[in-house]
Short mmCIF file of C-alpha atoms in Angstrom, two decimals:
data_model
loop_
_atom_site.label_atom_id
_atom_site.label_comp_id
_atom_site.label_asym_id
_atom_site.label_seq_id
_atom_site.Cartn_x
_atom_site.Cartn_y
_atom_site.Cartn_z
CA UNK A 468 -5.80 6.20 10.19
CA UNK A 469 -5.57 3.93 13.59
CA UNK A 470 -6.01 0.11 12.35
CA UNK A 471 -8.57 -1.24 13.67
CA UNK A 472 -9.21 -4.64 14.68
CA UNK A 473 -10.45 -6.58 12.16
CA UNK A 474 -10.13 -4.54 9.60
CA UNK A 475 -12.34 -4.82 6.64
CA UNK A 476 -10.90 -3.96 3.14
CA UNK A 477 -12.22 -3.56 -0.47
CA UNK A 478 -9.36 -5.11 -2.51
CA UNK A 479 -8.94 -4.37 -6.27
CA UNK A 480 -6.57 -7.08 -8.16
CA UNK A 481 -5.33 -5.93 -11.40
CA UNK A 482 -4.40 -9.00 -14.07
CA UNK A 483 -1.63 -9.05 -16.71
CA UNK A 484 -3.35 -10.23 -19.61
CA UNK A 485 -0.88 -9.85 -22.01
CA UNK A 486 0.49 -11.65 -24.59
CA UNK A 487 3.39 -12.19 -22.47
CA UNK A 488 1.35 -14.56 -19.84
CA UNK A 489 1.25 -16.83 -22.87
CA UNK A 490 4.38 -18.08 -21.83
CA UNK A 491 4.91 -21.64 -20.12
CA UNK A 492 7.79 -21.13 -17.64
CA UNK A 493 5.08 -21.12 -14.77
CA UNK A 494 3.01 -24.18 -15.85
CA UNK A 495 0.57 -24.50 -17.33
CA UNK A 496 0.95 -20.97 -18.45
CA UNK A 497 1.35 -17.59 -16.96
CA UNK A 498 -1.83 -16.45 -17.18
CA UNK A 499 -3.41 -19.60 -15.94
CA UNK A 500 -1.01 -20.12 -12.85
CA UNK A 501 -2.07 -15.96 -12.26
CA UNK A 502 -5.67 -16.86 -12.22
CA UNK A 503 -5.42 -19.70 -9.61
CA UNK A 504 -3.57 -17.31 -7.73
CA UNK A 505 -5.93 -14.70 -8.15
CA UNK A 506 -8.93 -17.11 -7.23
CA UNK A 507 -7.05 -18.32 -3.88
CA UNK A 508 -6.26 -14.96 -2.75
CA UNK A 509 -10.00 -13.75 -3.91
CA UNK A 510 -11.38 -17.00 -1.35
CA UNK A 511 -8.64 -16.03 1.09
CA UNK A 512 -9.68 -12.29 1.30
CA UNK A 513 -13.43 -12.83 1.58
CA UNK A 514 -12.82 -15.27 4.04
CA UNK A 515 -10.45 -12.95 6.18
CA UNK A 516 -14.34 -11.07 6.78
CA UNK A 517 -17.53 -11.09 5.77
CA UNK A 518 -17.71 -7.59 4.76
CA UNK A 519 -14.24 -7.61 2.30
CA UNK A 520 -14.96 -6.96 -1.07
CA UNK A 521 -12.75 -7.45 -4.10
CA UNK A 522 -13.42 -6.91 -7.48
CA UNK A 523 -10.66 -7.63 -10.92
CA UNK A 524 -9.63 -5.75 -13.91
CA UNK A 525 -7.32 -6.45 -17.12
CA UNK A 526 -4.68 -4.57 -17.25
CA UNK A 527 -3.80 -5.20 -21.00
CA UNK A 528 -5.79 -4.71 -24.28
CA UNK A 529 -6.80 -2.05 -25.80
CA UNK A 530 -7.43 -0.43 -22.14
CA UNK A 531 -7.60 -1.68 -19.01
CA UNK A 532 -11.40 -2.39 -17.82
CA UNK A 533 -12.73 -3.31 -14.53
CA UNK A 534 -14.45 -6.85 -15.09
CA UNK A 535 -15.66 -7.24 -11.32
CA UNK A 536 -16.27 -4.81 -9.13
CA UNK A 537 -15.95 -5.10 -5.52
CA UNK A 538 -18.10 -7.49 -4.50
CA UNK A 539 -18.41 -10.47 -1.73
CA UNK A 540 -19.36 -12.79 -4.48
CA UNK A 541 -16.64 -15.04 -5.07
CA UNK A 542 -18.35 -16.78 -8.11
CA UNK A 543 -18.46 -13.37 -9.98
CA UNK A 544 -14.63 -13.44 -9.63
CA UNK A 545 -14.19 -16.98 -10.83
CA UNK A 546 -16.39 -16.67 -13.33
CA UNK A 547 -14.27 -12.75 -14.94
CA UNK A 548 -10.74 -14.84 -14.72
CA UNK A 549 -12.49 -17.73 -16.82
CA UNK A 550 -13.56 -15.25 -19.63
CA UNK A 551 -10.67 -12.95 -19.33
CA UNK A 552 -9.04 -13.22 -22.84
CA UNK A 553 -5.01 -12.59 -23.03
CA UNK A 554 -4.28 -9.58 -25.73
CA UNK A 555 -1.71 -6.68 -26.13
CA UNK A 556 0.45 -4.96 -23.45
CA UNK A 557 -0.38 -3.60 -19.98
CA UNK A 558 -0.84 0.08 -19.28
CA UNK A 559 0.07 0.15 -15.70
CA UNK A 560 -0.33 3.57 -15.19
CA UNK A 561 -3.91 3.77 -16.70
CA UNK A 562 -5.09 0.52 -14.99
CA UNK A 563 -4.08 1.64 -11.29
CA UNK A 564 -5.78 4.99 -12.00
CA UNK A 565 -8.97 2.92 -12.69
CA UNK A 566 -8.15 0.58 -9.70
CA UNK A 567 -8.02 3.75 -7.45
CA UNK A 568 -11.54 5.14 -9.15
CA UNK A 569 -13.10 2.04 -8.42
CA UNK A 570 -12.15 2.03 -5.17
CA UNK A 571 -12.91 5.53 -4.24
CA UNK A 572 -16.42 4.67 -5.16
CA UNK A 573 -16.57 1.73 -2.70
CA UNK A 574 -19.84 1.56 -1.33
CA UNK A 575 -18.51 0.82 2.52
CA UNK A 576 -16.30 3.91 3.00
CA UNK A 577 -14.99 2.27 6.21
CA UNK A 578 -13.26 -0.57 4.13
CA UNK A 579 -9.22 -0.11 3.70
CA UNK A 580 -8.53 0.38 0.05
CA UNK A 581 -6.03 -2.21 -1.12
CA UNK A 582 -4.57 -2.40 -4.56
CA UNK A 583 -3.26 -5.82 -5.48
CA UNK A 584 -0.91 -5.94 -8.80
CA UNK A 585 0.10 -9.28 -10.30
CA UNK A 586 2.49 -8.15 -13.19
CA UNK A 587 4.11 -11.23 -15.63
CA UNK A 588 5.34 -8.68 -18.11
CA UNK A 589 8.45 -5.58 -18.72
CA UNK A 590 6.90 -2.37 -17.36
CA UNK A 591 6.84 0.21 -19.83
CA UNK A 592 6.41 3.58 -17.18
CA UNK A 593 9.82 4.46 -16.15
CA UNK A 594 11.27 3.97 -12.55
CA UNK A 595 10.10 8.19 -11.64
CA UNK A 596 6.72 7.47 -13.10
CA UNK A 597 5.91 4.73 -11.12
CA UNK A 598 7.32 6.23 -7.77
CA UNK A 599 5.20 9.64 -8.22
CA UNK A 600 2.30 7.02 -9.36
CA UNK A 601 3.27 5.36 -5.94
CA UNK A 602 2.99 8.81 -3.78
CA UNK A 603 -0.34 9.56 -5.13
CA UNK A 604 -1.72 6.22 -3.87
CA UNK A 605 -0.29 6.87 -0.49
CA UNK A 606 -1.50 10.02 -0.14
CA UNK A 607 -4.87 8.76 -0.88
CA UNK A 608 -4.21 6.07 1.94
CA UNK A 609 -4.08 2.81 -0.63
CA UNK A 610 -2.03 -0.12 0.22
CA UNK A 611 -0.87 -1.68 -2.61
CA UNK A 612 0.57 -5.56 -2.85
CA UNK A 613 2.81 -6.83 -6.17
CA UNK A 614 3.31 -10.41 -7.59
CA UNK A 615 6.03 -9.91 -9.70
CA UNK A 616 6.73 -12.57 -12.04
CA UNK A 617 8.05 -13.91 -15.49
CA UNK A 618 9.80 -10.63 -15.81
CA UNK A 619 11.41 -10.14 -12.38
CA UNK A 620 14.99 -8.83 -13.30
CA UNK A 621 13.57 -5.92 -16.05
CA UNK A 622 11.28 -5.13 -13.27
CA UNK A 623 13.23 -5.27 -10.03
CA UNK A 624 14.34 -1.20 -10.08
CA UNK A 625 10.91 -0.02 -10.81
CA UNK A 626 8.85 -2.43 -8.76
CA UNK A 627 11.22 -2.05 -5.35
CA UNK A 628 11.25 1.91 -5.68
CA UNK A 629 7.05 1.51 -6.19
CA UNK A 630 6.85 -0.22 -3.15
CA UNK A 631 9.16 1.67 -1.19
CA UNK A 632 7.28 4.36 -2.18
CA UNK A 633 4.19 3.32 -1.60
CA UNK A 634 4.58 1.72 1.92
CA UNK A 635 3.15 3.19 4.92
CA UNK A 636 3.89 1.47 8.12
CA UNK A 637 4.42 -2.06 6.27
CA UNK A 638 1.13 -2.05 4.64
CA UNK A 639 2.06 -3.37 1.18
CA UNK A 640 4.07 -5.49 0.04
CA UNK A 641 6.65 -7.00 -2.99
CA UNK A 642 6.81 -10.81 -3.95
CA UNK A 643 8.65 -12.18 -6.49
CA UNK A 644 8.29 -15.58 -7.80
CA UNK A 645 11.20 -17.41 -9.49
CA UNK A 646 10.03 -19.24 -12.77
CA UNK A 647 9.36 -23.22 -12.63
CA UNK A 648 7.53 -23.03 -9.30
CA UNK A 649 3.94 -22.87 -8.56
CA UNK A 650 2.77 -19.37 -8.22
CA UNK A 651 -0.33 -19.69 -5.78
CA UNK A 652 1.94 -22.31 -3.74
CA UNK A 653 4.62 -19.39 -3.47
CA UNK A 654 1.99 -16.77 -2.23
CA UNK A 655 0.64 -18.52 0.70
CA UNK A 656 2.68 -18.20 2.72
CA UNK A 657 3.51 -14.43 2.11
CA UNK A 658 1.81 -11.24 4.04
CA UNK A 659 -0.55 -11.25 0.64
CA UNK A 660 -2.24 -14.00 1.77
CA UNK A 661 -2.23 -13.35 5.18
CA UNK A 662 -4.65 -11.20 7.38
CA UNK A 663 -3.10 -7.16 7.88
CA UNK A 664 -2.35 -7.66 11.52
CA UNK A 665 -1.53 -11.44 11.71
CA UNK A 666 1.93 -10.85 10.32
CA UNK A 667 2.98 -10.06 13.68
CA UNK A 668 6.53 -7.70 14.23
CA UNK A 669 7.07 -7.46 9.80
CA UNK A 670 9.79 -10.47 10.28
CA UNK A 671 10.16 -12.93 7.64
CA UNK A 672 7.71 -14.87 6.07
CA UNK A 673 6.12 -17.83 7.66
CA UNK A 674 8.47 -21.17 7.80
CA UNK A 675 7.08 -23.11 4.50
CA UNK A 676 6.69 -26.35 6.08
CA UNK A 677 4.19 -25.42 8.93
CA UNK A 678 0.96 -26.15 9.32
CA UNK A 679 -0.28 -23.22 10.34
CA UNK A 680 -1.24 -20.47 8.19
CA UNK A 681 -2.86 -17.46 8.31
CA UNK A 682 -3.24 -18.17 12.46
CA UNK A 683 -5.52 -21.09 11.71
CA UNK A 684 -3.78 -24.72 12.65
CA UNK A 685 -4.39 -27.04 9.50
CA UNK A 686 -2.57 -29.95 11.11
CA UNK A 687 -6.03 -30.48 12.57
CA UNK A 688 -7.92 -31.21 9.52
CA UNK A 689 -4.97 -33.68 8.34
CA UNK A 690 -4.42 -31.24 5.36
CA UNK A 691 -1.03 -29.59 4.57
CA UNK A 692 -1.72 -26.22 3.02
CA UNK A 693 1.25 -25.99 0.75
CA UNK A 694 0.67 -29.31 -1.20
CA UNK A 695 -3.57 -28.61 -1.58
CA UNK A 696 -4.15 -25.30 -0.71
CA UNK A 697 -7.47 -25.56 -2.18
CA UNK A 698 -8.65 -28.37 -0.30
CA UNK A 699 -6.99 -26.58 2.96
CA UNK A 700 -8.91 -23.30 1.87
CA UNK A 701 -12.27 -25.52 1.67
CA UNK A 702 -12.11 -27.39 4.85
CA UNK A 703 -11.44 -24.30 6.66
CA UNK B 1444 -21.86 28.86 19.63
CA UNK B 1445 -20.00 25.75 21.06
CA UNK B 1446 -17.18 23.40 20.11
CA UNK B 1447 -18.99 20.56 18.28
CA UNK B 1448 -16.14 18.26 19.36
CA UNK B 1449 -19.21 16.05 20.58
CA UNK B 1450 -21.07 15.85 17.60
CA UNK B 1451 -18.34 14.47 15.97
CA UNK B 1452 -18.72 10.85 14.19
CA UNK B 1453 -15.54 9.36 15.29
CA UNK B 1454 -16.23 6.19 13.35
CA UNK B 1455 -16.20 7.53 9.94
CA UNK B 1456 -13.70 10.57 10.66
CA UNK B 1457 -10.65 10.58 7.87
CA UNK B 1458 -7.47 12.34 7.47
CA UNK B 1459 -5.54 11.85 3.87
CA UNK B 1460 -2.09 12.06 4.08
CA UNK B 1461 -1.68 12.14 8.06
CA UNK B 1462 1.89 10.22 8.98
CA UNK B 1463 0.49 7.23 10.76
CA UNK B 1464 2.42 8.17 14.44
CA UNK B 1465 0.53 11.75 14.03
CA UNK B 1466 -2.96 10.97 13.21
CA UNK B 1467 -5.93 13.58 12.78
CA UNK B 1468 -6.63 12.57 16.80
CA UNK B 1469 -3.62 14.37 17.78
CA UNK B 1470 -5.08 17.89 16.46
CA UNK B 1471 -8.99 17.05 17.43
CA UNK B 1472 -9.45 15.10 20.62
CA UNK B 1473 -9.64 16.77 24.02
CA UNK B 1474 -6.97 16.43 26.08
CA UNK B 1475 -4.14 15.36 22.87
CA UNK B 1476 -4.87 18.70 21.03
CA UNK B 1477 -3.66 20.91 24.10
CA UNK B 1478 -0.20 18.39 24.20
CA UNK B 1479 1.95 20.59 22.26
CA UNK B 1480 3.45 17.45 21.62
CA UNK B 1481 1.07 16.16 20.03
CA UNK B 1482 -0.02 16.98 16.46
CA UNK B 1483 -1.17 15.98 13.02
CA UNK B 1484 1.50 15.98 10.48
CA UNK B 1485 1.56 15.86 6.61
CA UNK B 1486 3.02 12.83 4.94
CA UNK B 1487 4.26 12.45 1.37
CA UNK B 1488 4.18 15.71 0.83
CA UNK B 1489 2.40 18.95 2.37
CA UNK B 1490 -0.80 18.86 1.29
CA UNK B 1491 -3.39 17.47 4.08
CA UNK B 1492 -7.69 16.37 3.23
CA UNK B 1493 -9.42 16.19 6.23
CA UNK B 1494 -13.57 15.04 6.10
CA UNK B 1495 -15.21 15.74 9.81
CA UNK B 1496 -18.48 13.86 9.53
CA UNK B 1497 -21.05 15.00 12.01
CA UNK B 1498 -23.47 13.48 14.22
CA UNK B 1499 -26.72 15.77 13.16
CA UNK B 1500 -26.46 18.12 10.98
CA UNK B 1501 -24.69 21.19 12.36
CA UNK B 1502 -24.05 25.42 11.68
CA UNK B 1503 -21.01 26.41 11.73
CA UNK B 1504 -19.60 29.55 12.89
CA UNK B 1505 -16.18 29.43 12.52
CA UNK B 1506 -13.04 27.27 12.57
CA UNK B 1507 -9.48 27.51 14.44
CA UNK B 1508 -6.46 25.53 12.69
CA UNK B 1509 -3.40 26.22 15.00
CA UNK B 1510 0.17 25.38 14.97
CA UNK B 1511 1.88 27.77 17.31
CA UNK B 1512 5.27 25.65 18.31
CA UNK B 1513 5.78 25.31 14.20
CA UNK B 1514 4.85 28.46 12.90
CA UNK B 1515 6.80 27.62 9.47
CA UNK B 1516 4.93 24.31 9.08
CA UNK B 1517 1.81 25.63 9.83
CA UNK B 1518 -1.21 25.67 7.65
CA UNK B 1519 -1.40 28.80 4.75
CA UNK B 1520 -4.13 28.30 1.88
CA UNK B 1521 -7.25 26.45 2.98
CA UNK B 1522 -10.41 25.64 1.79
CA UNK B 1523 -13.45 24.15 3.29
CA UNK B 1524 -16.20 21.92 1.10
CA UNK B 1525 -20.22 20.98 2.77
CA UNK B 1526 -21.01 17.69 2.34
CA UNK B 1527 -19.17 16.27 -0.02
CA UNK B 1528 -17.39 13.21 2.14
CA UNK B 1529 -15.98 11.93 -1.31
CA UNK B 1530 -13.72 14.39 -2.92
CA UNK B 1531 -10.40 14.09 -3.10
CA UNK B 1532 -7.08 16.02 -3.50
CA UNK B 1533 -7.32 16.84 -7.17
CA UNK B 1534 -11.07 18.14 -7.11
CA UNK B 1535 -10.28 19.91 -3.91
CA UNK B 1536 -7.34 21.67 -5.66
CA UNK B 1537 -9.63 22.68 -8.94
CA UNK B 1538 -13.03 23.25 -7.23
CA UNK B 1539 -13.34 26.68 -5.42
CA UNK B 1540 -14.90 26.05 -1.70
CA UNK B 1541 -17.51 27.45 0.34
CA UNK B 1542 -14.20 29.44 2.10
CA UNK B 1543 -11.24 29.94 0.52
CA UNK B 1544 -9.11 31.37 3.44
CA UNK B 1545 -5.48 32.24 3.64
CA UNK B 1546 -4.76 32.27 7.40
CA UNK B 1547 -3.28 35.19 8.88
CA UNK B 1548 -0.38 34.73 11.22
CA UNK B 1549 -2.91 35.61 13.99
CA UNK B 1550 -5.31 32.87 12.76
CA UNK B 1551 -2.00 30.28 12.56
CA UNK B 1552 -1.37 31.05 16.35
CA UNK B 1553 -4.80 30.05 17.17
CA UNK B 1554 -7.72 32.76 16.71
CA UNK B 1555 -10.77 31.63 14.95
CA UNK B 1556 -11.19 31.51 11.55
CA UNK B 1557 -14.67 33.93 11.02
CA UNK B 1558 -16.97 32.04 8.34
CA UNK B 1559 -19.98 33.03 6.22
CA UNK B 1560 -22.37 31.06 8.25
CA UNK B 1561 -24.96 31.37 5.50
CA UNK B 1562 -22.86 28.77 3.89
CA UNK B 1563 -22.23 26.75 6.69
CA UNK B 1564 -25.85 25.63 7.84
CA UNK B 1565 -26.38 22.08 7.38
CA UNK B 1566 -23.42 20.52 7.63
CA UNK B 1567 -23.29 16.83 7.65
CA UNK B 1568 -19.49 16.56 6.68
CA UNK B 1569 -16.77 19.10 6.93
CA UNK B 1570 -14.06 18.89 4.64
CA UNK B 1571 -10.45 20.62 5.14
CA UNK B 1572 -7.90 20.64 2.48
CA UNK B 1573 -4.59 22.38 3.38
CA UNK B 1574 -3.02 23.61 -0.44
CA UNK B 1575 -0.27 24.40 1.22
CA UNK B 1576 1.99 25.90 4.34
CA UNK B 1577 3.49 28.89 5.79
CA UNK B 1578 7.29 28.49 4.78
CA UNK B 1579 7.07 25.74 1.74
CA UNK B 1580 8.09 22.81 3.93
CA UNK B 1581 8.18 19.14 3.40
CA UNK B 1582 5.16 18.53 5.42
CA UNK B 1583 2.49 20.71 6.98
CA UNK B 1584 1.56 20.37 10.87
CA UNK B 1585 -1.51 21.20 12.75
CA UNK B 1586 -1.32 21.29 16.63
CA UNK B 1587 -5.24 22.09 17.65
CA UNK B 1588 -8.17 21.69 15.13
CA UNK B 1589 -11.73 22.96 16.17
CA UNK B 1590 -14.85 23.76 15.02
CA UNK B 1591 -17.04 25.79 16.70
CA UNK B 1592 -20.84 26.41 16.43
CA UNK B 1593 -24.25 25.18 17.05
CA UNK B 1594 -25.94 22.02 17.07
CA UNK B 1595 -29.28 21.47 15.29
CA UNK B 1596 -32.42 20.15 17.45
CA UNK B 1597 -30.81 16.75 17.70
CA UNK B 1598 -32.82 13.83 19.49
CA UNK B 1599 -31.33 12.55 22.45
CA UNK B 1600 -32.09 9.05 23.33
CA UNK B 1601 -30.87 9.41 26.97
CA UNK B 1602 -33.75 11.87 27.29
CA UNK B 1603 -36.60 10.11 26.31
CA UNK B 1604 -39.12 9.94 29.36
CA UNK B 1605 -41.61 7.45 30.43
CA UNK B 1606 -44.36 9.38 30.68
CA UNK B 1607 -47.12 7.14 32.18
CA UNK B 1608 -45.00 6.78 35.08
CA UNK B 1609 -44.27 10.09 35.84
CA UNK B 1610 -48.56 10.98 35.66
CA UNK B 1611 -47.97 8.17 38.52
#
């Protein structure tokens, strides 16, 4: 499809809840530097345009369940990653099969379906799995963004053939963030964050230190975005 | 019987699986469709699920799916689904179609594509699925997509008269 500008986009973000995210190399935890992350780039979506949706399942457990679904209420999406309890292993494969469900059934069929993964844990599927996985989201025109962290190196192979795979015309994206820094901090400043369009010719990510993000000057209010993104987030 | 190119919903018009530098607009719009250059190609693999929303609800008469210049990439099993703008590839694969239609070499080159048009009276959405094309090929091309029949009594806004000035 043409992009269209803006473009409006129903965004599913699948969690790692597993026992894994238990672990402290991204303080205070995994799971709890995921969740700020996933609340920023919740705010940052719905603020992108009134008419985004996203909604958030668990991807480990017994099976993966869809907690929220799309919706333009950020409190219901504060409120699922506050009562999401950490347990078991992730089944990728099952939980982006769900994510793609929920999305089909998206109640604005002129929203872009987006698929955004934040994995902490090894990935079980093997490397061919998750590239046919990959195809069949393409083919259904899903974009699909990964936050790989905690267990970069096992994943590397498998996530940078996924994403390879399930790229069309820069459209998703990989991040990895080393352990010891802040994860929301890292994702900022990364096409994630940013509006599908803004990130003009696919270069490199945006200089760190600047004050402008996401095409919106924050020098103005006073605030630097990477030290309070919150704050930055608020008084925009 | 007509082309219904303008009762066509542009807005909410969707090709799966379309390369994004040869979109669905290539095969349908006037003026790209008859640019030999210009055509709608497969992507990740050969398989193509087009939905054609309409303006009013439409008959349809029949259907012409050509791709002359690439007669090995061209279009073989088809089927077309009524009104049912959500299904997707795996349904389309399992569920049999209001026409199942194996195009004809004739058909591939350009000549219409005769339906039941018992089963083709209210249409709201036209759905295409291409199973697969003519020589096995990576990816499946379509040159000139059209669909040709009648209109229902749609309501024209443009048409609407002020009476009381015309009595005078």
């Amino acid at each position: 499809m043409t992009a269209a500008a803006p473009c409006i986009e129903s965004t599913v973000v699948c969690v790692d809840n597993s026992e894994f995210t238990r672990n402290g190399d991204y303080a205070p935890t995994r799971f709890q530097a995921q969740a700020d992350a996933v609340n920023l780039l919740a705010g940052a979506k719905t603020q992108h345009h009134p008419e985004n949706t996203v909604g958030v399942m668990s991807m480990a457990g017994r099976s993966p369940r869809v907690l929220v679904t799309p919706t333009t209420e950020l409190g219901k999406v504060l409120n699922a990653m506050m009562k999401m309890d950490i347990e078991g292993d992730v089944h990728l494969a099952t939980a982006v099969q769900i994510a793609q469900l929920a999305l089909k059934h998206r109640e604005n069929k002129n929203q872009r379906q987006r698929i955004v993964i934040f994995i902490g844990s090894p990935i079980q599927e093997d490397k061919d799995s998750m590239v046919k996985i990959a195809r069949k989201l393409k083919k259904n025109n899903i974009a699909v963004d990964i936050v790989s962290f905690g267990s970069e190196e096992a994943n590397v192979e498998k996530l940078e053939a996924f994403q390879a795979a399930v790229n069309s015309n820069g459209n998703s994206h990989l991040v990895t963030v080393p352990p010891g820094t802040i994860l929301s901090d890292q994702l900022f400043a990364t096409p994630i964050f940013m509006e599908e369009g803004a990130s003009s010719d696919g270069g490199g990510p945006a200089p760190p230190r600047s004050n402008v993000v996401d095409g919106f000057d924050y020098g103005e209010l006073g605030v630097d975005p990477t030290l309070d993104p919150e704050l930055a987030l608020a008084l925009r | 019987m007509v082309d219904l190119l303008d009762q066509i919903s542009w807005g909410t018009l969707e090709c799966l699986n379309e390369k994004p530098d040869h979109p669905i607009g290539n095969a349908l719009k006037q003026g790209f469709r008859e640019d030999g250059g210009l055509y709608l190609e497969s992507d990740t693999d050969e398989q193509l699920l087009i939905h054609i929303p309409f303006s009013s609800a439409v008959k349809i008469n029949s259907v012409i799916i050509q791709s002359k210049s690439k007669p090995e990439q061209a279009p073989r099993s088809v089927k077309l689904f009524v009104n049912r703008p959500t299904i997707g590839f795996s349904e389309a694969a399992d569920t049999a179609g209001q026409a199942d239609v194996e195009l004809t070499p004739a058909q591939a080159a350009g000549e219409p594509i005769p339906l039941k048009l018992v089963k083709f009276q209210r249409v709201s959405v036209l759905t295409i699925f291409v199973a697969d094309n003519v020589g096995d090929t990576e990816s499946t091309v379509i040159e000139k997509l059209a669909i040709l029949g009648s209109a229902g009594d749609s309501f024209n806004v443009a048409e609407i008269k002020d009476v009381s000035k015309e009595q005078g």
